[in-house]
Short mmCIF file of C-alpha atoms in Angstrom, two decimals:
data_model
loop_
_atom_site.label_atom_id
_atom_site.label_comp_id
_atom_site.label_asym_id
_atom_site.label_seq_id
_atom_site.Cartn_x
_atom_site.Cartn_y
_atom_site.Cartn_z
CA UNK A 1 -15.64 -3.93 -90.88
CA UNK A 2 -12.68 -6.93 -91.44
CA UNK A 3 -12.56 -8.85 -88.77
CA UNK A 4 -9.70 -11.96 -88.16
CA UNK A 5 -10.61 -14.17 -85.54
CA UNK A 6 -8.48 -17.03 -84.43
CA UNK A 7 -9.16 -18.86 -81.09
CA UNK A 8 -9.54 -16.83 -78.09
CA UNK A 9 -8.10 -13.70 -79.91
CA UNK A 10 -9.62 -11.40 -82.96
CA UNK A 11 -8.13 -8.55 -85.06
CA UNK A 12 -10.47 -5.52 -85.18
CA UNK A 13 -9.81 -2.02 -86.58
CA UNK A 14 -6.19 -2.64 -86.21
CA UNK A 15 -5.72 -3.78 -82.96
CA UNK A 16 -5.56 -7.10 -81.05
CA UNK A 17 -8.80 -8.25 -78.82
CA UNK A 18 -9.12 -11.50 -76.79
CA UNK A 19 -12.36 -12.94 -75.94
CA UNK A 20 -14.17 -12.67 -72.49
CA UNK A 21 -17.36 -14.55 -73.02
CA UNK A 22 -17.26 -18.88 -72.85
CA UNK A 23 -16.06 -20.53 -75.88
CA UNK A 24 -18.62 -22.14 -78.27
CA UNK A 25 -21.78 -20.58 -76.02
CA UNK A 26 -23.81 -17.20 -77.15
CA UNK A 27 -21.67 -14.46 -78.62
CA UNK A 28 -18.55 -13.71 -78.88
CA UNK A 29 -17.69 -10.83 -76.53
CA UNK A 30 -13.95 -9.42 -76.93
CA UNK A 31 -12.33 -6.67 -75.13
CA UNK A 32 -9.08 -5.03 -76.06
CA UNK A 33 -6.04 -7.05 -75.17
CA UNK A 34 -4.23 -4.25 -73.71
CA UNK A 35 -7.59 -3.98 -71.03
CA UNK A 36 -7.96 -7.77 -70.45
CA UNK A 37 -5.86 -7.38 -67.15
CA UNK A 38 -8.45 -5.09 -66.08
CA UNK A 39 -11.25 -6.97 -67.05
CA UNK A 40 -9.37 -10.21 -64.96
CA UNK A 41 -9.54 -7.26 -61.79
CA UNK A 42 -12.79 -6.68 -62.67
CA UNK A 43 -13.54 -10.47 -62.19
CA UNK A 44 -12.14 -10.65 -59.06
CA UNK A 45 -13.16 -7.63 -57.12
CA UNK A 46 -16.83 -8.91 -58.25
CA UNK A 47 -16.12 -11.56 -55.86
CA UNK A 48 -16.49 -8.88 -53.03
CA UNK A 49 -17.77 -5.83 -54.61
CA UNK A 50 -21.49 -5.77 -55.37
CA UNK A 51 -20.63 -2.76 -57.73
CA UNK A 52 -18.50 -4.75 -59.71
CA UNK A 53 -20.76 -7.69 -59.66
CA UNK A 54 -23.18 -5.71 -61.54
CA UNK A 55 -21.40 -4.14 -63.59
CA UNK A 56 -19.33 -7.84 -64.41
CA UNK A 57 -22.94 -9.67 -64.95
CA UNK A 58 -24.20 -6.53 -67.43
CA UNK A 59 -21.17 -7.44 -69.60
CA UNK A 60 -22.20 -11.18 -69.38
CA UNK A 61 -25.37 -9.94 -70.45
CA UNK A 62 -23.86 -8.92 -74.25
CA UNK A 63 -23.10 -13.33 -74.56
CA UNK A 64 -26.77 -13.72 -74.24
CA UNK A 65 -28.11 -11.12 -76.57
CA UNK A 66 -30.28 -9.85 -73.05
CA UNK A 67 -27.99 -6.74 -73.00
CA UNK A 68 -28.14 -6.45 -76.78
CA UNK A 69 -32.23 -6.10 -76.45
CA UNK A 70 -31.77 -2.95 -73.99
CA UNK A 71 -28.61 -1.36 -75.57
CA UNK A 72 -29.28 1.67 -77.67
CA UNK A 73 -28.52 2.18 -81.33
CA UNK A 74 -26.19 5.20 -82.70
CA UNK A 75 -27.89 7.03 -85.77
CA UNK A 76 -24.84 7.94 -87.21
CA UNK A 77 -23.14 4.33 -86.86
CA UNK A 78 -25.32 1.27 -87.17
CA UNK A 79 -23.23 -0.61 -85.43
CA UNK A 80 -21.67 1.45 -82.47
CA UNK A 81 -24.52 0.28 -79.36
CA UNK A 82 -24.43 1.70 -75.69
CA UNK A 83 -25.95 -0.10 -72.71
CA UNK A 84 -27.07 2.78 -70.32
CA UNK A 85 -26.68 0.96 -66.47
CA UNK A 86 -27.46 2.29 -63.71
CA UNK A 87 -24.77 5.56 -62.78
CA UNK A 88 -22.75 3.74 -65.78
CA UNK A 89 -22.39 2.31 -69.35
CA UNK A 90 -20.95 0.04 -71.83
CA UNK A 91 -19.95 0.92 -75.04
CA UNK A 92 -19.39 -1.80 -78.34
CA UNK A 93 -19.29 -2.05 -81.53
CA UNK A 94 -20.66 -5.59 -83.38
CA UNK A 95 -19.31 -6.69 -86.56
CA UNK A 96 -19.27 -9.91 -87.47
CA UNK A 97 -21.90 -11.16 -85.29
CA UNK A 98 -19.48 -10.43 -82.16
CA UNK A 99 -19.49 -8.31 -79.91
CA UNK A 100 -16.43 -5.71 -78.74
CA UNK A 101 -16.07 -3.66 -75.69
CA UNK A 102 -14.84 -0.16 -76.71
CA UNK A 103 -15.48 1.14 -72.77
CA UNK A 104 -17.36 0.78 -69.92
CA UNK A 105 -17.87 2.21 -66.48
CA UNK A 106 -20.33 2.42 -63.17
CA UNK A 107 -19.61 5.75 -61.23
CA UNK A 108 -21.03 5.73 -57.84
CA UNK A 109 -23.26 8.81 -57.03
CA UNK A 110 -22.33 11.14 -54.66
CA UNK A 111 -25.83 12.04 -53.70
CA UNK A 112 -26.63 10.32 -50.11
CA UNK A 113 -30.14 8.98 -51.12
CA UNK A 114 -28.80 6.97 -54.03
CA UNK A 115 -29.87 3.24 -54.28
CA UNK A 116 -27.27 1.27 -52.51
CA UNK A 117 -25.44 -0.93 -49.89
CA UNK A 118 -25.03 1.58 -46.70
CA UNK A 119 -23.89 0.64 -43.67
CA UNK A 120 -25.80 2.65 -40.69
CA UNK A 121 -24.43 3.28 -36.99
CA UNK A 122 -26.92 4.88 -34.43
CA UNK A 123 -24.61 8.77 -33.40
CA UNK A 124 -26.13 8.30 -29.92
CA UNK A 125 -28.50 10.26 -27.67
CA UNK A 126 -27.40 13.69 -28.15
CA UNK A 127 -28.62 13.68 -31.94
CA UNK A 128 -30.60 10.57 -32.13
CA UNK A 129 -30.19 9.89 -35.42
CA UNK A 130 -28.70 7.30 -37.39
CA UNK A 131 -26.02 7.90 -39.96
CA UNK A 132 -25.58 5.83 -43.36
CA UNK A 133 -21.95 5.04 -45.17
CA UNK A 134 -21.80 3.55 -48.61
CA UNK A 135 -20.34 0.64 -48.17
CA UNK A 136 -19.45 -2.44 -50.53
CA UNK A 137 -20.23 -5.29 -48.05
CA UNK A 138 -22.54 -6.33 -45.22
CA UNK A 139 -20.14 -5.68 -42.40
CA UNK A 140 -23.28 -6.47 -39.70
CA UNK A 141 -25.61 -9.47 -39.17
CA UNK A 142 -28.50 -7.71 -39.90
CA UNK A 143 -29.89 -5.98 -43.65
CA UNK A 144 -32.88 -4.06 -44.29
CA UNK A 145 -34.36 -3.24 -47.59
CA UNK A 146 -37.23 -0.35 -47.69
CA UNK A 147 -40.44 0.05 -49.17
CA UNK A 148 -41.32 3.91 -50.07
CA UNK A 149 -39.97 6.37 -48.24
CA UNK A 150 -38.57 10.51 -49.01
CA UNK A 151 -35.00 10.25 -48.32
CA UNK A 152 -32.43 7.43 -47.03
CA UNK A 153 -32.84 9.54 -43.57
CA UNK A 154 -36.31 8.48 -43.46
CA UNK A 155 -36.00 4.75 -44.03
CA UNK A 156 -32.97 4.26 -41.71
CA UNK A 157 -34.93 6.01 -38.58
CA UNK A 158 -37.80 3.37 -38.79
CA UNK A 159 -36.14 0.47 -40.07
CA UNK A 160 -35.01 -0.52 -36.59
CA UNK A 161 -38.41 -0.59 -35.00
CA UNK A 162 -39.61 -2.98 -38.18
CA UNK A 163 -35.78 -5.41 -37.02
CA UNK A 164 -36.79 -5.38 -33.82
CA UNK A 165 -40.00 -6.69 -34.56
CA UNK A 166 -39.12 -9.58 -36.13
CA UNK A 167 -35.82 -10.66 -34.27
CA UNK A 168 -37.28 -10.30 -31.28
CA UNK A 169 -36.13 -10.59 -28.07
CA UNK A 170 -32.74 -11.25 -28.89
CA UNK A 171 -32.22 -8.26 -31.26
CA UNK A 172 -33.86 -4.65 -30.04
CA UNK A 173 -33.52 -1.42 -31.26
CA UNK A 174 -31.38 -0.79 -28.46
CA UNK A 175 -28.94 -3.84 -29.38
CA UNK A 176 -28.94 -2.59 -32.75
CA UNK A 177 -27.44 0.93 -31.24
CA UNK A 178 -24.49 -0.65 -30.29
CA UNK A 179 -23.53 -2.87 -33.24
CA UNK A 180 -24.76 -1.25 -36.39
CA UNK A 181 -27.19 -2.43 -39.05
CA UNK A 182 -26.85 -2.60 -42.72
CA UNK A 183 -29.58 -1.34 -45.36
CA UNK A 184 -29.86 -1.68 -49.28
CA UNK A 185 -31.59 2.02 -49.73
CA UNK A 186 -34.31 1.14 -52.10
CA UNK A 187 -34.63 4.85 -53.75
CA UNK A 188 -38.41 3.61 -55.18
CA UNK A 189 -40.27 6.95 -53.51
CA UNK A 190 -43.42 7.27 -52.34
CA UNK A 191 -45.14 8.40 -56.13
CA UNK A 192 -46.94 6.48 -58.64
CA UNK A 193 -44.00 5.75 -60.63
CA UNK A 194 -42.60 3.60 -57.13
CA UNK A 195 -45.97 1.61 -57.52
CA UNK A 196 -45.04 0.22 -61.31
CA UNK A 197 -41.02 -0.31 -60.20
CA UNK A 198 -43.14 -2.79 -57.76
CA UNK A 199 -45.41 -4.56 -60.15
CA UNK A 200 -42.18 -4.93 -62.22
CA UNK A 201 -40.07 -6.66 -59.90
CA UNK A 202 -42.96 -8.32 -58.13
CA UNK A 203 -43.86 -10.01 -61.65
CA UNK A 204 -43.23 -13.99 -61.79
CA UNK A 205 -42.38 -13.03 -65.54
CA UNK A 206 -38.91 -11.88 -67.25
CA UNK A 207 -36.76 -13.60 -64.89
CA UNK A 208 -33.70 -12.03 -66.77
CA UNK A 209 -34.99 -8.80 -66.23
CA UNK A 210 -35.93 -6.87 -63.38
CA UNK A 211 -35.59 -3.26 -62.12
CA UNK A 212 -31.45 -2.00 -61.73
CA UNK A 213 -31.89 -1.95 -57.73
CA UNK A 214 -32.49 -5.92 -58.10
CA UNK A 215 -29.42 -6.71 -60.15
CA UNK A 216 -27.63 -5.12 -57.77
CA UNK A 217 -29.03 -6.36 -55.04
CA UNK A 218 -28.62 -10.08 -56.47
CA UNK A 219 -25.29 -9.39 -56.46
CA UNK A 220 -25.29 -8.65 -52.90
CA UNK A 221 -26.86 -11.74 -52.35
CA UNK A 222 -24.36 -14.07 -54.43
CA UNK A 223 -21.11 -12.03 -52.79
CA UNK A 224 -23.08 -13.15 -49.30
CA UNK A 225 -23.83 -16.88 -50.08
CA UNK A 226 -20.67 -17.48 -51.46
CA UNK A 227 -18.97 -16.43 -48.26
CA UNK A 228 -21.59 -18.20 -46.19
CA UNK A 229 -22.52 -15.41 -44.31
CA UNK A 230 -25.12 -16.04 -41.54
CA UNK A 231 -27.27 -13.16 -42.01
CA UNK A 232 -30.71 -11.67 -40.89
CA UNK A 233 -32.23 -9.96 -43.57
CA UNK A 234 -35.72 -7.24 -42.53
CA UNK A 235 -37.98 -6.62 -45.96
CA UNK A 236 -40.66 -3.37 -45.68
CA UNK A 237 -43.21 -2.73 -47.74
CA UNK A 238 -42.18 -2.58 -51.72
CA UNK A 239 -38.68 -3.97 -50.14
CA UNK A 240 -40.48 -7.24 -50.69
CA UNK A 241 -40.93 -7.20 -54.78
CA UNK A 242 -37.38 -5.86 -54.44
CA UNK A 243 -35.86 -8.98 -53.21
CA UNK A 244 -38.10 -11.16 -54.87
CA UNK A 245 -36.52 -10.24 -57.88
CA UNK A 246 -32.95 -10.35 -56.44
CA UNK A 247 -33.37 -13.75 -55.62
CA UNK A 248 -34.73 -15.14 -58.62
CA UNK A 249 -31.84 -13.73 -60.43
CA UNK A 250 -29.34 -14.59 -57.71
CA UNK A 251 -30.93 -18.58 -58.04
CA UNK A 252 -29.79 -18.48 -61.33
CA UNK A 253 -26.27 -17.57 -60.85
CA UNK A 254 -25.01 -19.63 -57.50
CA UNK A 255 -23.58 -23.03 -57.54
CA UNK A 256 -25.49 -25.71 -55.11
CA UNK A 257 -22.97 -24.86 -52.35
CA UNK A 258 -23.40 -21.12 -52.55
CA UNK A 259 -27.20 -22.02 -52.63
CA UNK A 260 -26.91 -24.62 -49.73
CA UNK A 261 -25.26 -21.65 -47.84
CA UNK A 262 -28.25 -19.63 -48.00
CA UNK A 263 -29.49 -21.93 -45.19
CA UNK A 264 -28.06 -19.35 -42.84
CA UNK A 265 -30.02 -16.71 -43.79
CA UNK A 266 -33.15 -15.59 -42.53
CA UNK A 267 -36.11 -13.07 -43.60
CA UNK A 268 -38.70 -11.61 -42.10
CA UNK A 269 -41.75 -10.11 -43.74
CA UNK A 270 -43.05 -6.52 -42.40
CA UNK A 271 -45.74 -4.60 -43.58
CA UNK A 272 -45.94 -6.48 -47.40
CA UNK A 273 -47.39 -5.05 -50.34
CA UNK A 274 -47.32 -7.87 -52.64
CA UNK A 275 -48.77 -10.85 -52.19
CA UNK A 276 -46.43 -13.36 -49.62
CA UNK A 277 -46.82 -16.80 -51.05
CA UNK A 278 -45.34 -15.76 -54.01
CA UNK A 279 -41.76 -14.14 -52.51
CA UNK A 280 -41.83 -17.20 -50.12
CA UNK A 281 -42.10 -19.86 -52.50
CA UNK A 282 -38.45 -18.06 -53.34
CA UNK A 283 -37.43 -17.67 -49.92
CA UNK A 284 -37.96 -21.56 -49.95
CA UNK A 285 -36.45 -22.32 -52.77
CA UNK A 286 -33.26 -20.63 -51.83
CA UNK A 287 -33.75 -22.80 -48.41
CA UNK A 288 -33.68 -19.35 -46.37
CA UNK A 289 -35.47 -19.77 -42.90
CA UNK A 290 -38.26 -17.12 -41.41
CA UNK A 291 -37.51 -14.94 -38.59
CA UNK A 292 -38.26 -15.90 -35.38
CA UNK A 293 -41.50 -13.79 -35.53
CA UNK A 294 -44.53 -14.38 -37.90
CA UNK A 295 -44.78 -11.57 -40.57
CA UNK A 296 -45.99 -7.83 -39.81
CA UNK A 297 -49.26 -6.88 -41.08
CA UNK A 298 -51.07 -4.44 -40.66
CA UNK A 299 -54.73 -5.92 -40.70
CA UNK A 300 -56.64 -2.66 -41.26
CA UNK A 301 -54.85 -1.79 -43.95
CA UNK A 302 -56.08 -2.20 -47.75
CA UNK A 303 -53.16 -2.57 -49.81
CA UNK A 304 -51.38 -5.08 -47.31
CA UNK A 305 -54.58 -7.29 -46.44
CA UNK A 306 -57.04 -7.75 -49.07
CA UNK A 307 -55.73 -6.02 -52.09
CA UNK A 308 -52.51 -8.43 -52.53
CA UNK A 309 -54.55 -11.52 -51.08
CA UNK A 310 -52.23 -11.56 -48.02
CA UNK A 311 -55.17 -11.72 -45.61
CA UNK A 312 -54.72 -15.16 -46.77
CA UNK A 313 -51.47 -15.78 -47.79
CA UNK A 314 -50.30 -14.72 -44.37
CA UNK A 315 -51.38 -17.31 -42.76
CA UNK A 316 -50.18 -19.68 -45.00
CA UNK A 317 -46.80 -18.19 -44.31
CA UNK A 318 -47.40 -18.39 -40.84
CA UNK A 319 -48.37 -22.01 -40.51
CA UNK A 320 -44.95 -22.69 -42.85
CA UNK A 321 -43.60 -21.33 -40.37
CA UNK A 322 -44.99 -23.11 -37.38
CA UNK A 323 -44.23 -26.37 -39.29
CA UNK A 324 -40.57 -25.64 -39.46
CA UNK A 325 -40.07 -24.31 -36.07
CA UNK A 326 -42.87 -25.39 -34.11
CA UNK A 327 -45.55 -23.42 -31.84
CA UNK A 328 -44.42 -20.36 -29.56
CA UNK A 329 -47.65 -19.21 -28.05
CA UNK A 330 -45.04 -15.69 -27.62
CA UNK A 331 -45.19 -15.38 -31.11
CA UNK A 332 -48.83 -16.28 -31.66
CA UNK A 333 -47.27 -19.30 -33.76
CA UNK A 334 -50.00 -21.92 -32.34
CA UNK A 335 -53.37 -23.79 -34.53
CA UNK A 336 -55.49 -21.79 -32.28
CA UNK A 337 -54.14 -18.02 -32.94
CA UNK A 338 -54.38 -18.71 -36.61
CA UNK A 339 -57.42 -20.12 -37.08
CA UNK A 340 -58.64 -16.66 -34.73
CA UNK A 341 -56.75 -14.74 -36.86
CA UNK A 342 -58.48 -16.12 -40.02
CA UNK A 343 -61.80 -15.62 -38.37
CA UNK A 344 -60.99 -12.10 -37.43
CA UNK A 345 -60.06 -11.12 -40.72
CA UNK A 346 -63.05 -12.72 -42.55
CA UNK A 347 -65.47 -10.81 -40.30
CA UNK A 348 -63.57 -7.59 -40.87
CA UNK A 349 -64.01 -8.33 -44.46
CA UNK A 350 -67.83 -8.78 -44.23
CA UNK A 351 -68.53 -5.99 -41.78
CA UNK A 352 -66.44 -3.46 -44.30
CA UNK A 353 -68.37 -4.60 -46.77
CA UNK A 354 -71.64 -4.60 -45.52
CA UNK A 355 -71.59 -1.26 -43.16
CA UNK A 356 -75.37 -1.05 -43.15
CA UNK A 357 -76.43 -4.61 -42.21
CA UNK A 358 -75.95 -3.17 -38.63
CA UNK A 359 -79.55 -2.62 -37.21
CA UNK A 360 -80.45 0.55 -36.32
CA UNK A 361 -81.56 -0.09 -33.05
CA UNK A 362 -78.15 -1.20 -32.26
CA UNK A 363 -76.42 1.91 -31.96
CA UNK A 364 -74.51 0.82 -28.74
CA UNK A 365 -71.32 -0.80 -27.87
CA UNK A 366 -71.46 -2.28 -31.42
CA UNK A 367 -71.55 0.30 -33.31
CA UNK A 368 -69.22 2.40 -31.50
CA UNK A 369 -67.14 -0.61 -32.09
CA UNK A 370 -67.91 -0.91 -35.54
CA UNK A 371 -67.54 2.93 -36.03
CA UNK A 372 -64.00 2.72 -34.19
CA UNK A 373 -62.82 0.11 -36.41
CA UNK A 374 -64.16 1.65 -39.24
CA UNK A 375 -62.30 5.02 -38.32
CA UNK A 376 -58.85 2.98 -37.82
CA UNK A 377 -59.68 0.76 -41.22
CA UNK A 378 -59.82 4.58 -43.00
CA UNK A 379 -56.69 6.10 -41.27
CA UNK A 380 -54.70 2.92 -42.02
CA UNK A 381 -54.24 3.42 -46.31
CA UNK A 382 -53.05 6.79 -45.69
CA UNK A 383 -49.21 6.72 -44.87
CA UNK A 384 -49.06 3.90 -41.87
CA UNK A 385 -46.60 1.40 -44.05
CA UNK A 386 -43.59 3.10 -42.52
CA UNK A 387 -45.15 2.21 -39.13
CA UNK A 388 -44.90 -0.79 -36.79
CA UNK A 389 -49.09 -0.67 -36.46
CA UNK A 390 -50.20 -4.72 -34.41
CA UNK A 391 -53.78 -3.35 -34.13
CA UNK A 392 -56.18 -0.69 -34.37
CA UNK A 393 -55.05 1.06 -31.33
CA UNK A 394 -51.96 1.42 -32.63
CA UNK A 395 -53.53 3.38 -35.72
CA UNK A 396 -55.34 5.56 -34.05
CA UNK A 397 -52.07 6.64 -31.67
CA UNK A 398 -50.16 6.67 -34.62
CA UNK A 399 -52.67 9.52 -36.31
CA UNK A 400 -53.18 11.11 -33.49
CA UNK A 401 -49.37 11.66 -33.15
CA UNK A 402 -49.15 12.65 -36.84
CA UNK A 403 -51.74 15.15 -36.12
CA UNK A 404 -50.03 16.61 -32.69
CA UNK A 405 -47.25 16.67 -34.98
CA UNK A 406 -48.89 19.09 -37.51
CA UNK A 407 -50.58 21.67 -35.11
#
């Protein structure tokens, strides 16, 4: 195909185009000139919609040959591509070595458990439940991302215990009733396909990449720093790879300002299945502060303690944190309650291991205590992420509940 190009502008099958990607970097990227007014609106409502964000840094993408890698090839036209996005597209042609935007689009699902910004207000004691908007902004001062769960319903019913937690005492569930919260629904599941969206956004590879729930999310992220929100943000369970990725693609895209305004932010850690040293040395980087309460963790449980190395890496985390706001015996934030708690967990570790260096004679208070733990250490890797559990007590109420709940 003949194409004219002369500055910002080009002449392709007939009509006019003027160019949307930086002069003299990457591609060329043209859209019509008839549509460049909408691609200017497009620019601007990115500056407060995290739909448009995405959808604005997915035709940035086309510059840097990224989006070219993922686009898809038509068999009846070499060089008509489609980028498939998430609930969207974008259609071009190349020719030329440049790129031009035939169409493109992001159509918000209808469906109420769609990844996404929602904004959730408690609909009191009557019903108990909490309700979930779409919404384009964080319009609260606290944001929750989930791990696995069924539906949004689920993760919005326990995501206030898990805020509560770590905002303690000056945020409690019951605080929370009366002035909202925000979530990012993370629609990852519960299923073994949820357990390799994790191990791709957890990755420290492929920085560019990253699951369609991060991008938008880092969008989310830049619309926030850049209006120096002060905001308190709650991670659960596969949450944590989930924002990991955000942020490293976020990093990439904020000015030092927008970065230095990330100061206001805080996270808190609960119930973590990757490991924590690795989403904090990002959490630092952006110059985010911890919550005001060490990270959740479930000590009995497999896949949180020993199986990402955050038996460890926890306390690491912990003493950060101590070092950058000093001891609170409240919050078990003092030398002596984390060398116990490294103690604790290395004995665990060799008494699981070795069940049957326990004498036989000693079938007494030790071994009932060894056979309680042991019961609680089983219970916990079957469904207890969605669950504030401190201790094994906690466990064992929690599946005794569950099976109350089933009879």
């Amino acid at each position: 195909m003949e194409v004219s190009i002369k500055g910002n502008e080009a002449i392709f099958q007939g009509q006019p185009w003027k160019q949307i990607s930086p002069p003299d970097q990457g591609m060329k990227v043209f859209v019509p000139k008839s549509e460049h007014s909408n691609y200017n609106s497009l620019k601007n409502k990115a500056k407060t919609d995290y739909h448009a964000g995405y959808l604005l840094s997915q035709l940035n993408s086309l510059n840097n040959r990224h989006g070219l890698l993922r686009s898809s090839v038509s068999r009846f036209k070499p060089t008509e591509h489609k980028l498939e996005l998430d609930g969207g597209y974008i259609s071009y042609s190349m020719a030329n070595g440049c790129v031009f935007i035939q169409d493109y689009d992001v159509v918000r699902s209808r469906s109420k458990d769609k990844a996404g910004l929602h904004q959730v207000a408690f609909k009191g004691s009557s019903k108990g439940v909490w309700e979930a908007k779409e919404t384009s902004r964080i319009h609260s001062d606290h944001i929750a991302v989930n791990g696995g769960f069924a539906d949004i319903l689920s993760a919005t019913s326990q995501m206030p215990a898990f805020i509560e937690r770590g905002y303690k005492p000056e945020t409690t569930k019951a605080t929370l009733e009366n002035s909202d919260f925000t979530i990012f629904y993370n629609d990852i599941g519960t299923g073994i396909g949820s357990d390799f969206r994790e191990v791709f956004d957890a990755s420290i590879v492929n920085t560019k990449g990253g699951s369609e729930n991060a991008k938008k999310l880092a969008q989310i992220i830049r619309i926030e720093a850049r209006a120096g929100k002060e905001l308190n943000w709650t991670l659960h369970e596969k949450g944590h790879a989930l924002f990991k990725r955000a942020l490293q693609i976020a990093l990439k895209e904020l000015s030092p300002k927008e970065i230095e305004n990330l100061g206001k932010q805080k996270v808190f850690y609960a119930n973590p299945t990757m490991n924590l040293s690795v989403i904090d040395h990002y959490r630092k980087k952006a110059g985010m502060q911890l919550a005001p309460q060490r990270p959740l963790m479930n000590e009995l449980n497999l896949s949180q303690t020993w199986g990402t190395g955050n038996a460890i890496s926890e306390i690491h985390v912990s003493a950060r944190q101590m070092k950058e706001q000093g001891e609170n015996g409240l919050r078990n934030l003092t030398p002596g309650q984390l060398t116990a708690t490294g103690f604790k967990r290395t004995m665990m570790a060799a008494v699981g291991a070795s069940p049957y260096l326990i004498p036989e004679a000693a079938l007494s208070v030790q071994a009932v205590s060894f056979a309680t733990g042991w019961a609680a250490l089983v219970m916990s890797n079957f469904g207890a992420n969605s669950k504030v559990i401190e201790n094994g007590g906690d466990m064992i109420d929690h599946t005794i509940q569950k099976l109350r709940n089933r009879a």
